[in-house]
mmCIF file of C-alpha atoms and ligand atoms in Angstrom:
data_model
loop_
_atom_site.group_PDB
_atom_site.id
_atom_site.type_symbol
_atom_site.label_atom_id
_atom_site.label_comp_id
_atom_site.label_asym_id
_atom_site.label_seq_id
_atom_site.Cartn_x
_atom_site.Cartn_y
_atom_site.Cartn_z
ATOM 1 C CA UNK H 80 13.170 -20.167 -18.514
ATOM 2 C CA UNK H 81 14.396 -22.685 -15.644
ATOM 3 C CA UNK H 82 14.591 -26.121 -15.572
ATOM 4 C CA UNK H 83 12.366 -26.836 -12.071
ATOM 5 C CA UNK H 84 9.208 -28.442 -12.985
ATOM 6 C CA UNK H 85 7.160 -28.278 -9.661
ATOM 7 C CA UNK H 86 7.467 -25.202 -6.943
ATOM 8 C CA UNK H 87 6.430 -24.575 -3.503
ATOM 9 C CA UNK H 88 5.058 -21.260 -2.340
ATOM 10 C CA UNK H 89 4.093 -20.900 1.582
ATOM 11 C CA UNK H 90 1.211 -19.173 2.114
ATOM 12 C CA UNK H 91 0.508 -16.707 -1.271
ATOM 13 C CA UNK H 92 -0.997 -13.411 -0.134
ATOM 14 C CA UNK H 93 -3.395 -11.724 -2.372
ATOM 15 C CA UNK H 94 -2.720 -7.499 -0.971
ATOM 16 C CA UNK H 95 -5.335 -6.211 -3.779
ATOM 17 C CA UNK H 96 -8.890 -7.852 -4.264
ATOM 18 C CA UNK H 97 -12.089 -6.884 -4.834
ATOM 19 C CA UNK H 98 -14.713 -9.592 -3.090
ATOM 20 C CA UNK H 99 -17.974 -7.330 -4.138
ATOM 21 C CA UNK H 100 -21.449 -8.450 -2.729
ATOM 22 C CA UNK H 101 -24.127 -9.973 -2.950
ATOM 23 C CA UNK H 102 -24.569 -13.075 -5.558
ATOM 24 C CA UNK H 103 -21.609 -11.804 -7.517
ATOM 25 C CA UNK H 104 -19.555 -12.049 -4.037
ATOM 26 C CA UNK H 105 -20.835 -15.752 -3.194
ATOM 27 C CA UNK H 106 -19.243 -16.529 -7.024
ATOM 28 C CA UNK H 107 -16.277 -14.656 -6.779
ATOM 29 C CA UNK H 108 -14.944 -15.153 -2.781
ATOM 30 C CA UNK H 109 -14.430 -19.149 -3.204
ATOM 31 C CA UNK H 110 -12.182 -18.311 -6.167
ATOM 32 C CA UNK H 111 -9.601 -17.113 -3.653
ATOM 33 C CA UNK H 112 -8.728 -19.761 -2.605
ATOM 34 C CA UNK H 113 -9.558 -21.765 -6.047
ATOM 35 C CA UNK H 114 -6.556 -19.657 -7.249
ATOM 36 C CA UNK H 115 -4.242 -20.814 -4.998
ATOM 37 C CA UNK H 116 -4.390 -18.104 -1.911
ATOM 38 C CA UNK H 117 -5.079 -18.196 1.845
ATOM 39 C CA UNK H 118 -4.927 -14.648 2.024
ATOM 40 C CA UNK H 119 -7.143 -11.213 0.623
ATOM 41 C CA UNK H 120 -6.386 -8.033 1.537
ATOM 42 C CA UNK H 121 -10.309 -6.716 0.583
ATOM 43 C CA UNK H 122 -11.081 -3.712 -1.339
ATOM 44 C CA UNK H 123 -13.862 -1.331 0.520
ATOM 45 C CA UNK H 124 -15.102 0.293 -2.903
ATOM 46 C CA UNK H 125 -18.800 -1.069 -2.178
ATOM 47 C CA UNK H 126 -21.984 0.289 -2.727
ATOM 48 C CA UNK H 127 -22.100 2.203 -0.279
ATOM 49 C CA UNK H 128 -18.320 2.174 0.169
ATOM 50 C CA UNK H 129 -17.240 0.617 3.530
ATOM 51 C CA UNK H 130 -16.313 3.523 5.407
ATOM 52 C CA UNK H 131 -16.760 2.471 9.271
ATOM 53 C CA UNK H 132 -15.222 0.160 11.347
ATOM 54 C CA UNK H 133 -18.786 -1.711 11.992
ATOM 55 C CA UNK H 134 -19.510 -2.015 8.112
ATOM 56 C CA UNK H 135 -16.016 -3.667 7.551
ATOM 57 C CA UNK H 136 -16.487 -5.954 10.243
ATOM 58 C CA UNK H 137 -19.932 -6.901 9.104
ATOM 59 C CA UNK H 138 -18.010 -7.577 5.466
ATOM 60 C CA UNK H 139 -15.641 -9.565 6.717
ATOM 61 C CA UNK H 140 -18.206 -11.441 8.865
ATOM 62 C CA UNK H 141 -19.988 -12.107 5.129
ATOM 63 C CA UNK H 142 -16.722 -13.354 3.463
ATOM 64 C CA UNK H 143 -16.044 -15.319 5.943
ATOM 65 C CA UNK H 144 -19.145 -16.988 6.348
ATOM 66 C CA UNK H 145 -19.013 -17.538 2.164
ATOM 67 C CA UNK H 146 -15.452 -19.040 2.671
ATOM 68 C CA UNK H 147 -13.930 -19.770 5.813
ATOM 69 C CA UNK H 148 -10.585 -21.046 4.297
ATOM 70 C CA UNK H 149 -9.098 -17.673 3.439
ATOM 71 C CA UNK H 150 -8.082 -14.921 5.808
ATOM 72 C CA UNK H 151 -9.877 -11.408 4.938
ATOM 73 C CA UNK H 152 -7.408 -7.927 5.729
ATOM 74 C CA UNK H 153 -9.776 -5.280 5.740
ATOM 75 C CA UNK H 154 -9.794 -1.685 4.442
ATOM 76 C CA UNK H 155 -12.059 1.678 4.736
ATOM 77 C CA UNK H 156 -12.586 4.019 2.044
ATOM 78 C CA UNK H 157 -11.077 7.126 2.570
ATOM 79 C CA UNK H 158 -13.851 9.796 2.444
ATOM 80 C CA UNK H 159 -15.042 12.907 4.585
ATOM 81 C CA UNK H 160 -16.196 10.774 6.984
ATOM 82 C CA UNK H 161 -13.505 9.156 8.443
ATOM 83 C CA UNK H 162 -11.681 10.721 11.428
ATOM 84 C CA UNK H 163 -8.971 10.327 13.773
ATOM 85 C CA UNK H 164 -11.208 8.801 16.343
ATOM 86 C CA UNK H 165 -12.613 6.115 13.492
ATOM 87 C CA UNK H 166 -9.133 5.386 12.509
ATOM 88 C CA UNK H 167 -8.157 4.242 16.598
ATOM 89 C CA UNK H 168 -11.267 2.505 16.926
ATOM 90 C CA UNK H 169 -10.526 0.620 13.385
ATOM 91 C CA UNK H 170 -7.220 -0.145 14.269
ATOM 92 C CA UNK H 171 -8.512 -1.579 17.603
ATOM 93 C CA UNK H 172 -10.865 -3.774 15.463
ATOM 94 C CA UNK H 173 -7.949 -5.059 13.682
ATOM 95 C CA UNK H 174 -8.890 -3.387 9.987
ATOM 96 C CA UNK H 175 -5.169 -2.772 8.419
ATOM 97 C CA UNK H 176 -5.507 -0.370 6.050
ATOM 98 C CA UNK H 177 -7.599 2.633 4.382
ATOM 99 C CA UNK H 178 -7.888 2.868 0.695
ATOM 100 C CA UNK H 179 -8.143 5.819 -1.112
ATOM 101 C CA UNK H 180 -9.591 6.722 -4.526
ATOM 102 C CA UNK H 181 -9.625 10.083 -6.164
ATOM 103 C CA UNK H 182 -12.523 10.912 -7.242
ATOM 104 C CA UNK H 183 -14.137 9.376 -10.460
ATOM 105 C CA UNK H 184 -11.026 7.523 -11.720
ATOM 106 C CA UNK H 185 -12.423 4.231 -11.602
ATOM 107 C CA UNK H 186 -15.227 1.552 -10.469
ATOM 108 C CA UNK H 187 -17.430 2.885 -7.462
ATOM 109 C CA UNK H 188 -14.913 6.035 -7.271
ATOM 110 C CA UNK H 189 -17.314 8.724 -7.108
ATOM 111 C CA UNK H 190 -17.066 9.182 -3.444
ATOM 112 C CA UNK H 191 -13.701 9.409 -3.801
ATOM 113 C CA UNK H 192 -10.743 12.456 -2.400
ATOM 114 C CA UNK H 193 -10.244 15.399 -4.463
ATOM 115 C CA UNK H 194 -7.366 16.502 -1.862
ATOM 116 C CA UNK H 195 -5.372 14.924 0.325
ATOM 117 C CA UNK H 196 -4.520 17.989 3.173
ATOM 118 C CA UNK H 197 -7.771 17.754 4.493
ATOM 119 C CA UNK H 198 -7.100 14.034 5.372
ATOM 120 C CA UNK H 199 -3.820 14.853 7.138
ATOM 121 C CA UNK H 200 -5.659 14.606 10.880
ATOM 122 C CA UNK H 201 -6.760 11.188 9.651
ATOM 123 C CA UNK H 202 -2.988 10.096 8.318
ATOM 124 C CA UNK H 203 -1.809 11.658 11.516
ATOM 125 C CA UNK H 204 -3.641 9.075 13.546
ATOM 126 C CA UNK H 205 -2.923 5.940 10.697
ATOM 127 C CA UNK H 206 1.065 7.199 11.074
ATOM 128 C CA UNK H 207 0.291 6.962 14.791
ATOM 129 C CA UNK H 208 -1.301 3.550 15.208
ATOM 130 C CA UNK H 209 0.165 1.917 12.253
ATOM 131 C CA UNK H 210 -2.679 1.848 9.772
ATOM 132 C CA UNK H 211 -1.536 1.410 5.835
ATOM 133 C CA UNK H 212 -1.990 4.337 3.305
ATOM 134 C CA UNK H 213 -3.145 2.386 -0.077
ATOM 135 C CA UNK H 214 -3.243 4.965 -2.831
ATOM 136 C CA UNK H 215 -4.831 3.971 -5.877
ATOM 137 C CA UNK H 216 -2.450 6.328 -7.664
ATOM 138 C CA UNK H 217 -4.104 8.455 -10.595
ATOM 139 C CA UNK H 218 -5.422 11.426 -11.046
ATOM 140 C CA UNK H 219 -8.594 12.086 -12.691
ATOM 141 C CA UNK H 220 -8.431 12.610 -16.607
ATOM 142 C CA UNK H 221 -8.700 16.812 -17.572
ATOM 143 C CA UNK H 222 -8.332 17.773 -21.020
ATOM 144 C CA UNK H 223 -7.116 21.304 -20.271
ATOM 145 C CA UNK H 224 -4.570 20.221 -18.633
ATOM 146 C CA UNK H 225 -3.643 17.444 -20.904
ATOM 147 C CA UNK H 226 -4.184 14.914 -18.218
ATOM 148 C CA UNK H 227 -5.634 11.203 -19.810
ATOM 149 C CA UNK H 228 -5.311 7.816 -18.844
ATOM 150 C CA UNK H 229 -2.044 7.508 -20.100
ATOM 151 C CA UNK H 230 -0.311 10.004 -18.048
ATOM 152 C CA UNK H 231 -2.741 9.920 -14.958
ATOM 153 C CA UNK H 232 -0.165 7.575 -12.684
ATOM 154 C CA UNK H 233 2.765 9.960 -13.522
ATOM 155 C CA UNK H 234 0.534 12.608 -12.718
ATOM 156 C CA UNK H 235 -0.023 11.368 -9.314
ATOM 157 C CA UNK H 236 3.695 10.656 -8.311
ATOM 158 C CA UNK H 237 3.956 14.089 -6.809
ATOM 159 C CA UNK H 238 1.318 13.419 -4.248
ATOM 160 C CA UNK H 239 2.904 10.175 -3.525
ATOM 161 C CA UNK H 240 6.105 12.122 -2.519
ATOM 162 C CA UNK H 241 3.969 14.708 -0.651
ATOM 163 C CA UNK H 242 2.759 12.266 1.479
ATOM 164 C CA UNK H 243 5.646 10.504 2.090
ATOM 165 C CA UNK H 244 7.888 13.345 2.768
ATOM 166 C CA UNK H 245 4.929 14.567 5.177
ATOM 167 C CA UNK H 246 4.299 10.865 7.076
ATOM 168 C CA UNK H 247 7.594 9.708 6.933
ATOM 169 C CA UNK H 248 6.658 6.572 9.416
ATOM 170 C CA UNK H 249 3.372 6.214 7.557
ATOM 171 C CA UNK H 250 3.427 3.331 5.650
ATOM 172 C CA UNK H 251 1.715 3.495 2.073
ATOM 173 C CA UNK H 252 1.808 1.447 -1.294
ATOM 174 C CA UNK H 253 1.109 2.565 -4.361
ATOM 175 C CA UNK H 254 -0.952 0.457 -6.067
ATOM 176 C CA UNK H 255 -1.169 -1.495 -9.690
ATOM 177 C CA UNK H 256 1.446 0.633 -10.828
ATOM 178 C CA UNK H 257 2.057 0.664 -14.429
ATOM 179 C CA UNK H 258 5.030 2.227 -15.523
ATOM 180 C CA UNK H 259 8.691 2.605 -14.961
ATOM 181 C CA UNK H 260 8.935 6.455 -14.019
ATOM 182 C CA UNK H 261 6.285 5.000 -10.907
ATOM 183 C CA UNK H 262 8.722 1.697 -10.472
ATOM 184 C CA UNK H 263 11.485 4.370 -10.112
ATOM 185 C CA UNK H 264 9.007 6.555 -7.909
ATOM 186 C CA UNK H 265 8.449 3.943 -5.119
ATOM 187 C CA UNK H 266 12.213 2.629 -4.988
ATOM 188 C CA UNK H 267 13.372 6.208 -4.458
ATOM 189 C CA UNK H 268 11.062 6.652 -1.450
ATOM 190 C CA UNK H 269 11.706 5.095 1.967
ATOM 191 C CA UNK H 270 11.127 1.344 3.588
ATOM 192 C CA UNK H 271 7.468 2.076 4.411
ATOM 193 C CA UNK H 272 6.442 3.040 0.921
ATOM 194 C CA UNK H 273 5.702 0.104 -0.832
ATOM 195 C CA UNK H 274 4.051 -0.895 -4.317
ATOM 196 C CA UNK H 275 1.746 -3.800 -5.216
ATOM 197 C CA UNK H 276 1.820 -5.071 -9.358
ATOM 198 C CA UNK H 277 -0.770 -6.797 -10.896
ATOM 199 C CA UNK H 278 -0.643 -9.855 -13.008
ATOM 200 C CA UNK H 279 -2.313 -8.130 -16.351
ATOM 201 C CA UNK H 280 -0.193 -5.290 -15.986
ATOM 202 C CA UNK H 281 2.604 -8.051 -16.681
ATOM 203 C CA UNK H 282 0.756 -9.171 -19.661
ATOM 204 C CA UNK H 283 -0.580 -6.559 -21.384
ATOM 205 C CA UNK H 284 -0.029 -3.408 -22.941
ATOM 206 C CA UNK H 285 -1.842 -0.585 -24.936
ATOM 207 C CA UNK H 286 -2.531 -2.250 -27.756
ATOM 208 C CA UNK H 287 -3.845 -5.504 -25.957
ATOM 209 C CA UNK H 288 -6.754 -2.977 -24.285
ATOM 210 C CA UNK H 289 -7.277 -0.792 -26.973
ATOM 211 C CA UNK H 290 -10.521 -2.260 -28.580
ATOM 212 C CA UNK H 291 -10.568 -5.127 -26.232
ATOM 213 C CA UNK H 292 -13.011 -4.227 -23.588
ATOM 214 C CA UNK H 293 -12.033 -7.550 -21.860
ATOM 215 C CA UNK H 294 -8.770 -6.405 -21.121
ATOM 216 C CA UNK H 295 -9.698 -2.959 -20.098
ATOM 217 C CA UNK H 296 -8.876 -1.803 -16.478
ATOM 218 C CA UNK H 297 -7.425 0.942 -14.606
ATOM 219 C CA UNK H 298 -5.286 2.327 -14.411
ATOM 220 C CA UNK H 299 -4.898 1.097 -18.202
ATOM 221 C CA UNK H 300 -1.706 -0.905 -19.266
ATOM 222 C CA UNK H 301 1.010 0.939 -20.519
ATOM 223 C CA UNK H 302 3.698 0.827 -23.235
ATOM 224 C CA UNK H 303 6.295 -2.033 -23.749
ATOM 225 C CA UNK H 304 8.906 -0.145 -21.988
ATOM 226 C CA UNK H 305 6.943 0.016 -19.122
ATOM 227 C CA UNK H 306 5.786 -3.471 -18.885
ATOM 228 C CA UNK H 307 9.865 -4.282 -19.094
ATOM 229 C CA UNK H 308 10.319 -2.247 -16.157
ATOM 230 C CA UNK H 309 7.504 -4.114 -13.928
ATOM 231 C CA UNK H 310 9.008 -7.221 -14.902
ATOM 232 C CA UNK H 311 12.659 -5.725 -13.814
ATOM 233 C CA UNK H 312 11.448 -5.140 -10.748
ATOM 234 C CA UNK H 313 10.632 -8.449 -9.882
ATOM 235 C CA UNK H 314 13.263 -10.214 -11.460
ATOM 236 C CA UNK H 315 15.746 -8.043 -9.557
ATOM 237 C CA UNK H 316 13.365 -9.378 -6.254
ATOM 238 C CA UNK H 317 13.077 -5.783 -5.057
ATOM 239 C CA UNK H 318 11.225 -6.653 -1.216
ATOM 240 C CA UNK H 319 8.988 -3.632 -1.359
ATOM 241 C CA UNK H 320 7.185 -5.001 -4.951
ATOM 242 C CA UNK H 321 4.541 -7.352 -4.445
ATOM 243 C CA UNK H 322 1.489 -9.037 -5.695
ATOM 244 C CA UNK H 323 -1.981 -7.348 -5.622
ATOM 245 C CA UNK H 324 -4.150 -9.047 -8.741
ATOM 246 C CA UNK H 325 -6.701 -6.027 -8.205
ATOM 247 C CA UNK H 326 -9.198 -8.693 -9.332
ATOM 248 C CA UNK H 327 -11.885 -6.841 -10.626
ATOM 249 C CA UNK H 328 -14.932 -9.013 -11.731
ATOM 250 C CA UNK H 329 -17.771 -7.411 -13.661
ATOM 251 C CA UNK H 330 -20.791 -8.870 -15.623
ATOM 252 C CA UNK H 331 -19.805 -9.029 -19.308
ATOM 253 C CA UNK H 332 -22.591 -6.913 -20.055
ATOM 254 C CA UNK H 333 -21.092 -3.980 -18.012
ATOM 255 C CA UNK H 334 -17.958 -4.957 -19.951
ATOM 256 C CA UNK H 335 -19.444 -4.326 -23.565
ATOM 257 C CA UNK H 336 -18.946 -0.406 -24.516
ATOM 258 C CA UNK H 337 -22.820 -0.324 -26.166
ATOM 259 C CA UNK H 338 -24.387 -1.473 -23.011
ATOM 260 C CA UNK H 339 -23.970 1.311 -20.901
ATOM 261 C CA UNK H 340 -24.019 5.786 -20.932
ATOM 262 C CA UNK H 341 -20.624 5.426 -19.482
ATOM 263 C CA UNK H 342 -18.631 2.781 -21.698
ATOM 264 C CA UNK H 343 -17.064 -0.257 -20.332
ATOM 265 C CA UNK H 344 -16.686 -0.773 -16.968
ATOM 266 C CA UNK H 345 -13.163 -1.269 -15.705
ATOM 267 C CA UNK H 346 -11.609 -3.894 -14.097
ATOM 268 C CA UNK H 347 -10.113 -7.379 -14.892
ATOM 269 C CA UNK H 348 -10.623 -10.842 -13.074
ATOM 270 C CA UNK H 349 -7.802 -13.280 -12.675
ATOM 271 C CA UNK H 350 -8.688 -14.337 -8.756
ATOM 272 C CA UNK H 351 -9.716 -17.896 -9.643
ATOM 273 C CA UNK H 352 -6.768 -18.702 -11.904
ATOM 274 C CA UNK H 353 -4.045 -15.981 -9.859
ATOM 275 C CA UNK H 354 -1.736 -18.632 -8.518
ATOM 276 C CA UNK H 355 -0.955 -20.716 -12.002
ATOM 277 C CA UNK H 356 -1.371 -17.339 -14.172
ATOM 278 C CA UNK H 357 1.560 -15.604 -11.785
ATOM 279 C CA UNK H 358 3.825 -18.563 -11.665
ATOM 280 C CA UNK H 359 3.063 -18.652 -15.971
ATOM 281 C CA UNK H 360 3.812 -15.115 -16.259
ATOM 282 C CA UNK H 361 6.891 -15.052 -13.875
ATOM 283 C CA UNK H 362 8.750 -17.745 -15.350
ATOM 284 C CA UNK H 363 8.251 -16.590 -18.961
ATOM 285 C CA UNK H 364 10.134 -13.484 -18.025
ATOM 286 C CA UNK H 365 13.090 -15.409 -16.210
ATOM 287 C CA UNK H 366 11.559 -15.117 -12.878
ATOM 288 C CA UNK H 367 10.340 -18.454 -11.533
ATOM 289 C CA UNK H 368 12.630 -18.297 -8.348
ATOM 290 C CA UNK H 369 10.914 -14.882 -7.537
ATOM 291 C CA UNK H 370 7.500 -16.319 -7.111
ATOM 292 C CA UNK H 371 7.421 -16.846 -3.465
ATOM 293 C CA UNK H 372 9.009 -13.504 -2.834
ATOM 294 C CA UNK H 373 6.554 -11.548 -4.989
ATOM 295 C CA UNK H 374 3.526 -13.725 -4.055
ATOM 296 C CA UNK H 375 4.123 -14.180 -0.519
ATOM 297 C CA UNK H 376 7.166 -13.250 1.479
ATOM 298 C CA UNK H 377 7.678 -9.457 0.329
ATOM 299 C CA UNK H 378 3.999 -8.670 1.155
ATOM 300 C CA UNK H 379 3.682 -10.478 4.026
ATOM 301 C CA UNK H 380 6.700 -8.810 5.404
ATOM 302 C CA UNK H 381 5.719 -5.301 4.524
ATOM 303 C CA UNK H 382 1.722 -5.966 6.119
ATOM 304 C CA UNK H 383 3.652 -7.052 9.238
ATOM 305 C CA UNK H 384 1.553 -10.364 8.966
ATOM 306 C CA UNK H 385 3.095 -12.160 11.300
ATOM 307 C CA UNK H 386 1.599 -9.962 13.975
ATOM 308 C CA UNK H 387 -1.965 -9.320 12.024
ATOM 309 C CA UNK H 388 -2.415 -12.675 11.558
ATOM 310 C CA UNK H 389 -0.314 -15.772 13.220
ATOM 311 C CA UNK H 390 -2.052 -18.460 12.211
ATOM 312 C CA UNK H 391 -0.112 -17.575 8.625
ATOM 313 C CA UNK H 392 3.386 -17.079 10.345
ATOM 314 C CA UNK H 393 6.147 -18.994 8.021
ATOM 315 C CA UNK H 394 3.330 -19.566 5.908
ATOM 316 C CA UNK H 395 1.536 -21.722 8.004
ATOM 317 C CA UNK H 396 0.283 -24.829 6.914
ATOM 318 C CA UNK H 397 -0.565 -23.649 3.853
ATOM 319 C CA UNK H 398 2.178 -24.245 1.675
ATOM 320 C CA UNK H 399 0.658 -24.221 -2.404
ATOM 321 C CA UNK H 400 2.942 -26.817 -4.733
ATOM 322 C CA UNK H 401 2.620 -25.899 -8.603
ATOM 323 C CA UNK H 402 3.647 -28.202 -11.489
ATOM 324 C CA UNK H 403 4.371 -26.939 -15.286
ATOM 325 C CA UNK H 404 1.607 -28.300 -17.325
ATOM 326 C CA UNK H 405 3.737 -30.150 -20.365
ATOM 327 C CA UNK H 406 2.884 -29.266 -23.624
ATOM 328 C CA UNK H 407 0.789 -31.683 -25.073
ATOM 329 C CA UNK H 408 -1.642 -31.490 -22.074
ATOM 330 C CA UNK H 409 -1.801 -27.395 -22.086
ATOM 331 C CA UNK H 410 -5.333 -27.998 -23.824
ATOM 332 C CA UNK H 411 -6.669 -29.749 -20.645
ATOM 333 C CA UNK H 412 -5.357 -26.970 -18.916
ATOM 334 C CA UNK H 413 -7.708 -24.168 -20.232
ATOM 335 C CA UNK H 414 -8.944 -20.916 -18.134
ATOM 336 C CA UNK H 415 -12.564 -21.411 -18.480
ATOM 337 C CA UNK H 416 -14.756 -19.512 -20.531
ATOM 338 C CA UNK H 417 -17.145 -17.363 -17.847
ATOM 339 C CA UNK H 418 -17.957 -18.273 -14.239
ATOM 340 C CA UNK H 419 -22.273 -17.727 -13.532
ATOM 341 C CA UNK H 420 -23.386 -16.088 -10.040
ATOM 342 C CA UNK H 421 -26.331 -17.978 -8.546
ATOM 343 C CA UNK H 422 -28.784 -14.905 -9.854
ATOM 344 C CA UNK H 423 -27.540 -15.316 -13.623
ATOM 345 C CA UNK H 424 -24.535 -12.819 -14.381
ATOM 346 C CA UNK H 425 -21.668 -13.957 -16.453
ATOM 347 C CA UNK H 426 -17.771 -12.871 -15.670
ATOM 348 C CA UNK H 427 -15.468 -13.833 -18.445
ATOM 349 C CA UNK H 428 -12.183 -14.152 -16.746
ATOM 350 C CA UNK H 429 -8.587 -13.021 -17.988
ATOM 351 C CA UNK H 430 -6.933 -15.488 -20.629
ATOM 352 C CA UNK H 431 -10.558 -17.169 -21.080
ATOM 353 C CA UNK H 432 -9.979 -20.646 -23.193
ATOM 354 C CA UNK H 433 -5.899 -20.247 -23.091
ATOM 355 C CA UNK H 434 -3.833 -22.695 -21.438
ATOM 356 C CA UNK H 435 -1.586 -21.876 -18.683
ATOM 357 C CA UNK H 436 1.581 -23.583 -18.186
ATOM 358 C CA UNK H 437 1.297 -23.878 -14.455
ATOM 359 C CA UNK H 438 -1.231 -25.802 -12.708
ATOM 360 C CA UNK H 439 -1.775 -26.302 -8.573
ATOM 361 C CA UNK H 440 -1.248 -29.835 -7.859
ATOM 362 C CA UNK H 441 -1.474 -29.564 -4.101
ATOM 363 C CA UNK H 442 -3.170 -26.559 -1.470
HETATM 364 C C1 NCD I 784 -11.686 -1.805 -9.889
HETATM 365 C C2 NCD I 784 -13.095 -2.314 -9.672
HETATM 366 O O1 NCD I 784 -13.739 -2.756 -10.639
HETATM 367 O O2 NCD I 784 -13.583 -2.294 -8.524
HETATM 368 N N1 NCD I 784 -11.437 -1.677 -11.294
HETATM 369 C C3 NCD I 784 -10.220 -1.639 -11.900
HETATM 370 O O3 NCD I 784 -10.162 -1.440 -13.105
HETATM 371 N N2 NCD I 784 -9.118 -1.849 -11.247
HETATM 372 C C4 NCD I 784 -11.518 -0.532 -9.163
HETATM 373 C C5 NCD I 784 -10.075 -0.197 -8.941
HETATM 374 O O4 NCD I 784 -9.401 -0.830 -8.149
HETATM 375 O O5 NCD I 784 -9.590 0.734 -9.570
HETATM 376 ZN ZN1 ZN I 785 -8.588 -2.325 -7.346
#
């Protein structure tokens, strides 16, 4: 716990957000900057996924026109068609990164890599032009080989060294990771691999998602020890850790196990709240002085920002001042129930009627 009582962060950087489309993205996009943030780094996994440079463009073009305040980084989902030629042309475009899912591990993942050699052309060219690698890193669930969303991220690490040992100058970040042999994974690797944590995966553990559909999101938090190692990590203000909320809203009927063939869907949403829930989270774990690294700095240095995006160099004008909320007004300072798109679905956001300690008093 510290003593300081208001903080100022320049120019928080969100490097892991899902923005959907449609009604549910003219509810969710504001929330950005609601939450405290000037900057998204947008997630292509779309239906269709955003795979060309003209579909991410035509995205951003939408966000933009839904909420001007907030600078959109763009991604492509990796996928057969992408080649080296679509990688120059999107870095031309300015797009800054390419996502990549494997297949059927999460939301909208069924178009997703089953091996990574046959991208190597296309990693080739990112290496080349200085495109970012963002792995989402699991592999899928097999039960003859005793693989299950428990050990899927440790799973993966070996293709996270494969790549980097293969595109040394390539830089990638591992994403949401979850536990401390994947902490451990990223600091042993070079300056261009870097890793992006997500607030829940501070929160929560195991037993908070098991039976809790709400909380359920993947990859799936992990056990105590690894949640201690996450928060290790940023204490110790490591420069290649920082934030991506991985946002992920759904309608709570996708997010009730008897509604659908496939259970509940995965992902948690924290975007309109991301700001005060960070600032909460770090400074009940000792880390209050860490928040501008971890929320803004560390991220922005890694994404080369300054160059992507000058209007946000030295944060810009956008610096975000945060007060603790004291005690006896933490009621007034609830996360709201649900949020309701303009065609009628519900999202029911993380910590949902519980006061956070941290509120923005000035963006
Ligand atoms: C994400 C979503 O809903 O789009 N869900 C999640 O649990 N994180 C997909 C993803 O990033 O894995
Ligand atoms: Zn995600």
């Amino acid at each position: 716990m510290s003593s300081l009582t208001e903080i100022s962060v320049s120019s928080p950087a969100d490097f892991h957000v899902h923005l959907r489309q449609g009604p549910m993205s003219s509810l969710v996009t504001p929330h950005v900057r609601e939450g405290g943030f000037s900057l998204a780094y947008v997630m292509p996994n779309l239906k269709p996924p955003i795979t060309t440079t003209e579909q991410a463009l035509a995205y951003k073009h939408d966000l933009e026109k839904i909420d001007p305040r907030v600078h959109y980084l763009m991604t492509l989902y990796l996928s057969p068609e992408l080649t080296p030629d679509e990688i120059r042309k999107a870095k031309k475009a300015g797009i800054v990164g390419v996502k990549s899912y494997p297949r059927g591990v999460t939301t909208n993942s069924d178009g997703g890599i089953e091996s990574y050699e046959v991208y190597y052309p296309v990693f080739e060219a990112m290496q080349e032009v200085d495109m970012v690698l963002n792995l989402h890193g699991e592999v899928p669930s097999d039960a003859s080989a005793n693989v299950h969303v428990l050990n899927a991220e440790p799973t993966f690490l070996p293709h996270l060294f494969a790549l980097h040992a293969a595109f040394p100058r390539l830089r990638i970040v591992l994403e949401h990771a979850t536990t401390r042999v994947a902490i451990e994974a990223v600091k042993s690797c070079g300056n261009t691999v870097g890793c992006t944590i997500t607030p829940h995966h501070l929160a929560l553990t195991v037993d908070d998602w098991a039976g809790q559909a709400l909380n359920f999101c993947k990859p799936v938090a992990k056990y105590p020890d690894d949640r201690q190692a996450l928060r290790q990590v940023i204490r110790d203000g490591h420069p290649r850790f920082f934030l991506g909320s991985d946002s992920a809203p759904h309608p709570s009927h996708a997010k009730t196990t008897c509604a659908t063939d496939h259970g509940c869907a995965a992902g948690i949403y924290t975007s309109p709240i991301l700001l005060p829930l960070v600032t909460d989270l770090l400074d009940s774990f000792g880390a209050l002085d860490k928040v501008e690294g971890f929320v803004s700095r560390f991220g922005r240095v890694f994404y080369k920002v300054d160059e992507l995006a000058p209007a946000l160099r030295d944060g810009g004008d956008a610096a975000v001042v945060l007060r603790q909320v004291p005690p006896e007004r933490l009621q007034d300072n609830r996360v709201p129930e649900r949020y309701v798109s303009a065609d009628g679905q519900d999202v029911i956001p993380f910590w949902a009627g519980r006061g956070i300690r941290w509120e923005i008093v000035k963006q």
